[in-house]
PDB file of C-alpha atoms in Angstrom:
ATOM      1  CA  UNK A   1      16.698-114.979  93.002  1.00 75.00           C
ATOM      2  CA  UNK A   2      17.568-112.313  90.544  1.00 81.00           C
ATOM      3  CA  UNK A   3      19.909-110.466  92.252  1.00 83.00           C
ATOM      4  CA  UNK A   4      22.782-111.308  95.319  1.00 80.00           C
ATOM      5  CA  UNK A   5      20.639-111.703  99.011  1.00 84.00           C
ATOM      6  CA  UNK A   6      21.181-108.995 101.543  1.00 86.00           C
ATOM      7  CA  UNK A   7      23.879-109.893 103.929  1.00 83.00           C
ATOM      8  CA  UNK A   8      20.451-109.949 106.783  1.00 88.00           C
ATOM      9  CA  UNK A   9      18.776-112.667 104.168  1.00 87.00           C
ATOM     10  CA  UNK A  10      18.528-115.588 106.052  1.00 88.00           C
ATOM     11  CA  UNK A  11      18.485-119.375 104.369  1.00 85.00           C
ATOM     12  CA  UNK A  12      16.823-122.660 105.909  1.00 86.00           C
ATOM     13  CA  UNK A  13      19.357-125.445 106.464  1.00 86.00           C
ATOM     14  CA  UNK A  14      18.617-128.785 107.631  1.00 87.00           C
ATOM     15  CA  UNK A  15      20.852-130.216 110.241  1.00 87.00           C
ATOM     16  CA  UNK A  16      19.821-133.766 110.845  1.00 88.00           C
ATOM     17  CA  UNK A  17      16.925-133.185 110.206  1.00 88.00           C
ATOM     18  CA  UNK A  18      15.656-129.703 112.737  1.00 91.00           C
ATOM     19  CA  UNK A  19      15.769-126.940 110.414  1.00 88.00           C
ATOM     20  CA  UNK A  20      18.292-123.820 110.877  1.00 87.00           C
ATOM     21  CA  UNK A  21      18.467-120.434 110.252  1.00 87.00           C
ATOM     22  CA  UNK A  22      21.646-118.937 108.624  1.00 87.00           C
ATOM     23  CA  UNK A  23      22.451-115.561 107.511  1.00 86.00           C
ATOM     24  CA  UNK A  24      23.851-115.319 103.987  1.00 80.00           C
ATOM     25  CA  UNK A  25      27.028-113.734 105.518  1.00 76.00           C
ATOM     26  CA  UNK A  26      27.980-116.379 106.817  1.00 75.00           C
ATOM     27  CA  UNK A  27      27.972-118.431 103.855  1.00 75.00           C
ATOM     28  CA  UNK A  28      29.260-116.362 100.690  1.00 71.00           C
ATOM     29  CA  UNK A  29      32.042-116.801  99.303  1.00 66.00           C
ATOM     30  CA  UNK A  30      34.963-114.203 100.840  1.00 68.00           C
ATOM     31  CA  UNK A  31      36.990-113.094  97.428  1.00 75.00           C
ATOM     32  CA  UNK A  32      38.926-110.522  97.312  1.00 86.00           C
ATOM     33  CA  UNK A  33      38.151-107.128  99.207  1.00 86.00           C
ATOM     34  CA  UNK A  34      40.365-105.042  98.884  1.00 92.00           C
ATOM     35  CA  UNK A  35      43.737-104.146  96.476  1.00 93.00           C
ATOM     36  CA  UNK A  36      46.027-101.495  96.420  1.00 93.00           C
ATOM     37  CA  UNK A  37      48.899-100.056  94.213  1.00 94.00           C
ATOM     38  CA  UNK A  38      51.501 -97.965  94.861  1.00 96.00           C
ATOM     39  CA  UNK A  39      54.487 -96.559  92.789  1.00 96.00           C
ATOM     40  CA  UNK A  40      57.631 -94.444  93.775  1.00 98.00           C
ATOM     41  CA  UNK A  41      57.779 -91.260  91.457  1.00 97.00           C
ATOM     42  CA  UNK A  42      61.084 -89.888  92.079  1.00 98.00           C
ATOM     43  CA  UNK A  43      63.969 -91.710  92.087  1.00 98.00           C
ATOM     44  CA  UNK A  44      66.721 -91.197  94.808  1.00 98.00           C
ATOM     45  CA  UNK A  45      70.573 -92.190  95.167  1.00 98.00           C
ATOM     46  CA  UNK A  46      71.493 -94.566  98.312  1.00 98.00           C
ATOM     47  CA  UNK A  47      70.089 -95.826 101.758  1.00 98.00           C
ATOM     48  CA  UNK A  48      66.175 -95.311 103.081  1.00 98.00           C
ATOM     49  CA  UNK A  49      64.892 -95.905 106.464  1.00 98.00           C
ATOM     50  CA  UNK A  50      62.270 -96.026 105.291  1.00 98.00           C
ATOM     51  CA  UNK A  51      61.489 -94.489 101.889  1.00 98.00           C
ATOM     52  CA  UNK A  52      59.509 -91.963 103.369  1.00 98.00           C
ATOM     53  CA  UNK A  53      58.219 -89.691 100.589  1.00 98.00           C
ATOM     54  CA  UNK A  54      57.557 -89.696  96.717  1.00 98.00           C
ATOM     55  CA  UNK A  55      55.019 -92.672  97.223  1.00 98.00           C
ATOM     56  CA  UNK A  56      51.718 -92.285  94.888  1.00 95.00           C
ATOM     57  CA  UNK A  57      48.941 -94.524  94.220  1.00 92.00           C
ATOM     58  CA  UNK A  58      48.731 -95.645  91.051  1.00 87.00           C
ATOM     59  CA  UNK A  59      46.872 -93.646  88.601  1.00 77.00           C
ATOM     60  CA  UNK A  60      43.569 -95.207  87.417  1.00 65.00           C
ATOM     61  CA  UNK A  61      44.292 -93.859  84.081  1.00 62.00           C
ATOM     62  CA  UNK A  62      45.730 -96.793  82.480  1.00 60.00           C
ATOM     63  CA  UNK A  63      44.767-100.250  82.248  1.00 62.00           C
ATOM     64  CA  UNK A  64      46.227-101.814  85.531  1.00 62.00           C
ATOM     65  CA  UNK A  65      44.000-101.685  88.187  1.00 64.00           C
ATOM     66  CA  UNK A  66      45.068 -98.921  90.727  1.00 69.00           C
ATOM     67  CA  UNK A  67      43.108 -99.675  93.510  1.00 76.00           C
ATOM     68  CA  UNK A  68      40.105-101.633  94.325  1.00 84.00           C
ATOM     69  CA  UNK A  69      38.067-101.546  97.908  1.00 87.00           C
ATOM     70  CA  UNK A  70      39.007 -99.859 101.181  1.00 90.00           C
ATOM     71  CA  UNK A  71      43.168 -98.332 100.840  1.00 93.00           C
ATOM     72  CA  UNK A  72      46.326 -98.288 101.910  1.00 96.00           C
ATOM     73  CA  UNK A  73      47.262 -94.917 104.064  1.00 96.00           C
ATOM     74  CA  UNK A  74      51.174 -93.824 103.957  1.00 97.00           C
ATOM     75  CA  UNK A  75      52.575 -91.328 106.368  1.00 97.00           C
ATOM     76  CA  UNK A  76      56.709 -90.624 105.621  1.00 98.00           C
ATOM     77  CA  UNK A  77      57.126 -94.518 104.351  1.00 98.00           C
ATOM     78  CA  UNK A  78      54.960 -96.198 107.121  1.00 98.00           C
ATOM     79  CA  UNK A  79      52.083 -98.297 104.788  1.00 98.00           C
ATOM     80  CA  UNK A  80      48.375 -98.828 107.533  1.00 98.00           C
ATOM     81  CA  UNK A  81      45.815-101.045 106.412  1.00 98.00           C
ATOM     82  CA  UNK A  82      42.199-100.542 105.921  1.00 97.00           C
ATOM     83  CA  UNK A  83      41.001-103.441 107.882  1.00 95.00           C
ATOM     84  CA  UNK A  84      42.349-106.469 109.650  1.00 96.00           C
ATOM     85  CA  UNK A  85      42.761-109.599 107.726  1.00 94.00           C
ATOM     86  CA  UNK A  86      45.754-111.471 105.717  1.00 95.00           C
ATOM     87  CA  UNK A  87      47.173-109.340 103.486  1.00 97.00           C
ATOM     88  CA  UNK A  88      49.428-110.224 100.715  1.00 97.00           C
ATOM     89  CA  UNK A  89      52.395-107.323 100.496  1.00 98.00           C
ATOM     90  CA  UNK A  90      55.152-107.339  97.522  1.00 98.00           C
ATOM     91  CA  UNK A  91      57.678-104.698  96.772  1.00 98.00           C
ATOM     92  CA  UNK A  92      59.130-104.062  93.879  1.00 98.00           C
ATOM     93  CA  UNK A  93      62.849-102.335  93.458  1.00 98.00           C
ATOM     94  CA  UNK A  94      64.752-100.945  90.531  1.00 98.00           C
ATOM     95  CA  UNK A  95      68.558-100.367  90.484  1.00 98.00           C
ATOM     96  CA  UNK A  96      71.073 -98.488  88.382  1.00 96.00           C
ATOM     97  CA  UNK A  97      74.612 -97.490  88.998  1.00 96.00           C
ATOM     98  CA  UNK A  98      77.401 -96.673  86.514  1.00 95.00           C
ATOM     99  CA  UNK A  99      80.003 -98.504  88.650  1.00 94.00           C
ATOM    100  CA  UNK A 100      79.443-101.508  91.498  1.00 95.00           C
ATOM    101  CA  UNK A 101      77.423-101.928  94.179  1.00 96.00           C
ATOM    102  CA  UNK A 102      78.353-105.259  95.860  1.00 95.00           C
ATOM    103  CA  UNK A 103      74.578-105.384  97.612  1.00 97.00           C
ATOM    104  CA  UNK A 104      71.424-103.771  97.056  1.00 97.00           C
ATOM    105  CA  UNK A 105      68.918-104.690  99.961  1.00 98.00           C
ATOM    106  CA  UNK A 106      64.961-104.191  99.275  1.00 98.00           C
ATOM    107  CA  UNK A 107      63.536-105.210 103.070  1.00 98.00           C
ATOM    108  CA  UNK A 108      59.940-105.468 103.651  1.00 98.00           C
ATOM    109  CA  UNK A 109      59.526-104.914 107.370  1.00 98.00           C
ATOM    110  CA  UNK A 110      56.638-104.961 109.276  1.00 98.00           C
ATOM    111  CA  UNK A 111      55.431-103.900 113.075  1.00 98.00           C
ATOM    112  CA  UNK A 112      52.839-105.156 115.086  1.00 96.00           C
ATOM    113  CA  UNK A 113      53.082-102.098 117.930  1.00 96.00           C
ATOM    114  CA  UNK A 114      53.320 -99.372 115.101  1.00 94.00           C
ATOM    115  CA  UNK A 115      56.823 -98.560 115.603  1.00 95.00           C
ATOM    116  CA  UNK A 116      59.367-101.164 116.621  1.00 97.00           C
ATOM    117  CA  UNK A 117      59.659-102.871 112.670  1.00 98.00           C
ATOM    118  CA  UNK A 118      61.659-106.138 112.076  1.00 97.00           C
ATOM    119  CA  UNK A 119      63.117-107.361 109.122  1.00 98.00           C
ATOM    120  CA  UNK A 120      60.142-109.570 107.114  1.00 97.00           C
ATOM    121  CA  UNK A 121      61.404-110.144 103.856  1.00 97.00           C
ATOM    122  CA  UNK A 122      65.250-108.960 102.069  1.00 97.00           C
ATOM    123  CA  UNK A 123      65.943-109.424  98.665  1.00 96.00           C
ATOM    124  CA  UNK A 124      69.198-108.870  97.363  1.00 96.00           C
ATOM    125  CA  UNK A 125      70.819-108.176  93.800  1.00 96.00           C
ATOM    126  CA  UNK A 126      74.387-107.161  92.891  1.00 95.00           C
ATOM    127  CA  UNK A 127      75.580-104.733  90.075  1.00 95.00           C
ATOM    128  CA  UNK A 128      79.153-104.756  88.070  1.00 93.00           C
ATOM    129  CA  UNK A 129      79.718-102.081  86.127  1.00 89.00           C
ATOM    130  CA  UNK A 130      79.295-102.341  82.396  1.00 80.00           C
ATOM    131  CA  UNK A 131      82.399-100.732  80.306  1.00 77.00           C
ATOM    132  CA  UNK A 132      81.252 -96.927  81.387  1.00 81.00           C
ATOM    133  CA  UNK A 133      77.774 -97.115  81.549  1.00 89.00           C
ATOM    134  CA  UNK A 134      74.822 -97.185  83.684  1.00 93.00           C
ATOM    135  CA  UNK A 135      74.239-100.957  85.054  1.00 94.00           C
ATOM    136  CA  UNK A 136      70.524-101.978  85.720  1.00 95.00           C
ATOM    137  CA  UNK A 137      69.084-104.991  88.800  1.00 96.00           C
ATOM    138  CA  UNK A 138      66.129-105.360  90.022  1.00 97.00           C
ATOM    139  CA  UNK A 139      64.561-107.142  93.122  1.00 97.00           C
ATOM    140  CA  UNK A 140      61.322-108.412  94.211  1.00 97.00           C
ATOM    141  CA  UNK A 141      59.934-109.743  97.412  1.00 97.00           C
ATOM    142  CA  UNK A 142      56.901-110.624  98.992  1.00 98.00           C
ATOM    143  CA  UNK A 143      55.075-111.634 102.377  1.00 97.00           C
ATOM    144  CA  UNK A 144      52.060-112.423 103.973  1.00 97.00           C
ATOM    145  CA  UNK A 145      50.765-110.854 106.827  1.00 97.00           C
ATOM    146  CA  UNK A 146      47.956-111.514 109.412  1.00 97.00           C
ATOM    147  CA  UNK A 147      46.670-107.792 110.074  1.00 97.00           C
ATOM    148  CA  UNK A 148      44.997-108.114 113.458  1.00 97.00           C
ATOM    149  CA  UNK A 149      45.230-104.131 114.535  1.00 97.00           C
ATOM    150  CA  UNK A 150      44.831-101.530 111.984  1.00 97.00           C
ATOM    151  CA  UNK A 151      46.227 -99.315 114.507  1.00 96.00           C
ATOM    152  CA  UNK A 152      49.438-101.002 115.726  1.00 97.00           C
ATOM    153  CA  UNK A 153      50.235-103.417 112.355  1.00 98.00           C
ATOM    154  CA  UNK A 154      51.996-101.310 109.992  1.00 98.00           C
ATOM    155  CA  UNK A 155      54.632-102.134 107.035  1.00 98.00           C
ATOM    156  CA  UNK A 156      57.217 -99.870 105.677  1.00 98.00           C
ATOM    157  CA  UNK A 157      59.914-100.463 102.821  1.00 98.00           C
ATOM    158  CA  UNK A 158      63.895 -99.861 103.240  1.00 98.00           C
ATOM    159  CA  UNK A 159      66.455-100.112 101.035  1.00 98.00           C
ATOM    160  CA  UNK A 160      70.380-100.668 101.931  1.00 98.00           C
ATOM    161  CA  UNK A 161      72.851-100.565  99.244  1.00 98.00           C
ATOM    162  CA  UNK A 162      76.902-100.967  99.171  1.00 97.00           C
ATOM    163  CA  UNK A 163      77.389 -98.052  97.092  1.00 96.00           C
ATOM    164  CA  UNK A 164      75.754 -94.765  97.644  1.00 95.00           C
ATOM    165  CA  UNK A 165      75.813 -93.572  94.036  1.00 95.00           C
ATOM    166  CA  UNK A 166      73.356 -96.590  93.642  1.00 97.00           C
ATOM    167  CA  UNK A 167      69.974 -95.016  92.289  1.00 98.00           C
ATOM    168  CA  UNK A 168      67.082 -96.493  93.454  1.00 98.00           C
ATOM    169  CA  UNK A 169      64.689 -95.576  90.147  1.00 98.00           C
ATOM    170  CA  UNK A 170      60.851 -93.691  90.655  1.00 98.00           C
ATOM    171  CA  UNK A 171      58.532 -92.923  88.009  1.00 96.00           C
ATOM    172  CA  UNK A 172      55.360 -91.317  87.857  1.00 92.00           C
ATOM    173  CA  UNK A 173      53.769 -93.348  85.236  1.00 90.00           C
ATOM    174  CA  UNK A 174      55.065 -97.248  85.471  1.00 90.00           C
ATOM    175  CA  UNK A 175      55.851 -99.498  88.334  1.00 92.00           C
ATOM    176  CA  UNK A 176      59.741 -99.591  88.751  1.00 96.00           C
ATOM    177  CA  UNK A 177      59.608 -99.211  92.485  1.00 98.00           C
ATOM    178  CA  UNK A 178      56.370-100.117  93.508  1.00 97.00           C
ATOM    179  CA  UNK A 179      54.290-101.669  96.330  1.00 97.00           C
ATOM    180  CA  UNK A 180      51.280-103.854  95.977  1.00 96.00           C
ATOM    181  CA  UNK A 181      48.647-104.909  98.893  1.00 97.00           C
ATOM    182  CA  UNK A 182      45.768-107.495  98.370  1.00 96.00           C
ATOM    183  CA  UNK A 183      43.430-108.602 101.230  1.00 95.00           C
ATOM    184  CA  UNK A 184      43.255-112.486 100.911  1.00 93.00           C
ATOM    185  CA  UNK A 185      40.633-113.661 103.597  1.00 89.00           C
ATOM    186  CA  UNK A 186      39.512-112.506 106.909  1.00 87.00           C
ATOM    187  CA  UNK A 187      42.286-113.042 110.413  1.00 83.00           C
TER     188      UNK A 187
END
């Protein structure tokens, strides 16, 4: 063959001997379908329930890939996926403060009826102040996620912090705050 067989191209198989049929969907290899990128451009001082705005994809101007296959939709900080599957979901979450925050919370949480979210993933820093200046943490987390309704399983990002003077840092043209989504293999 010089090029990949139609998904319709069948193959002959023996199977003990009486020759089968297959379809040459059923036997290529899965790969990855599907990954998304997502940054927070603005940054913003204390809690979110979700963070519900400021969220871009990320642009396909630089090297990084930006997106790749079917996307990610976001509506006010709620994150639906293209197609069911198992999903691999990391958030990223930059810090600063110029004082303490005791606890900074970044909480992946995820629903499976679109609206009642629970608690999936929390990662949690600390800052002490720094003699005047502006302290900087970071955290990062990560799940997977078996996406059987693109419909009614949904993921959105929170953040709680101790102190609300503690900035949670966006930018428009590098990943501080930032959400990635790959699709890993079929439900």
């Amino acid at each position: 063959l010089a090029s990949e067989p139609a998904d319709t191209d069948e193959f002959l198989v023996s199977d003990a001997g009486t020759l089968k049929r297959i379809d040459y969907s059923l036997i290529k290899g899965g790969g990855i379908t599907m990954a998304s990128q997502w940054r927070l451009t603005t940054s913003f001082t204390g809690d979110a329930a979700p963070i519900a705005s400021n969220w871009e994809q990320n642009d396909g101007s630089d090297p990084a890939v930006s997106y790749y296959g079917s996307q990610m939709t976001e509506s006010s900080g709620v994150f639906t996926f293209p197609s069911t599957g198992i999903y691999y979901v990391e958030l990223l979450v930059g810090y600063y403060i110029n004082g303490d925050s005791g606890y900074n919370h970044s909480l992946i949480k995820a629903a499976t009826n679109g609206s009642t979210f629970h608690t999936m993933t929390e990662c949690t820093t600390h800052i002490t102040g720094n003699s005047g200046a502006n302290t900087w943490a970071s955290t990062t987390g990560s799940i997977l996620i078996d996406v059987r309704s693109t419909s009614e399983d949904v993921v959105r990002f929170d953040i709680d912090v101790d102190s609300a003077g503690t900035t949670i840092i966006g930018n428009s043209t590098r990943d501080i705050t930032a959400a990635r989504f790959i699709r890993l293999a079929d439900t």
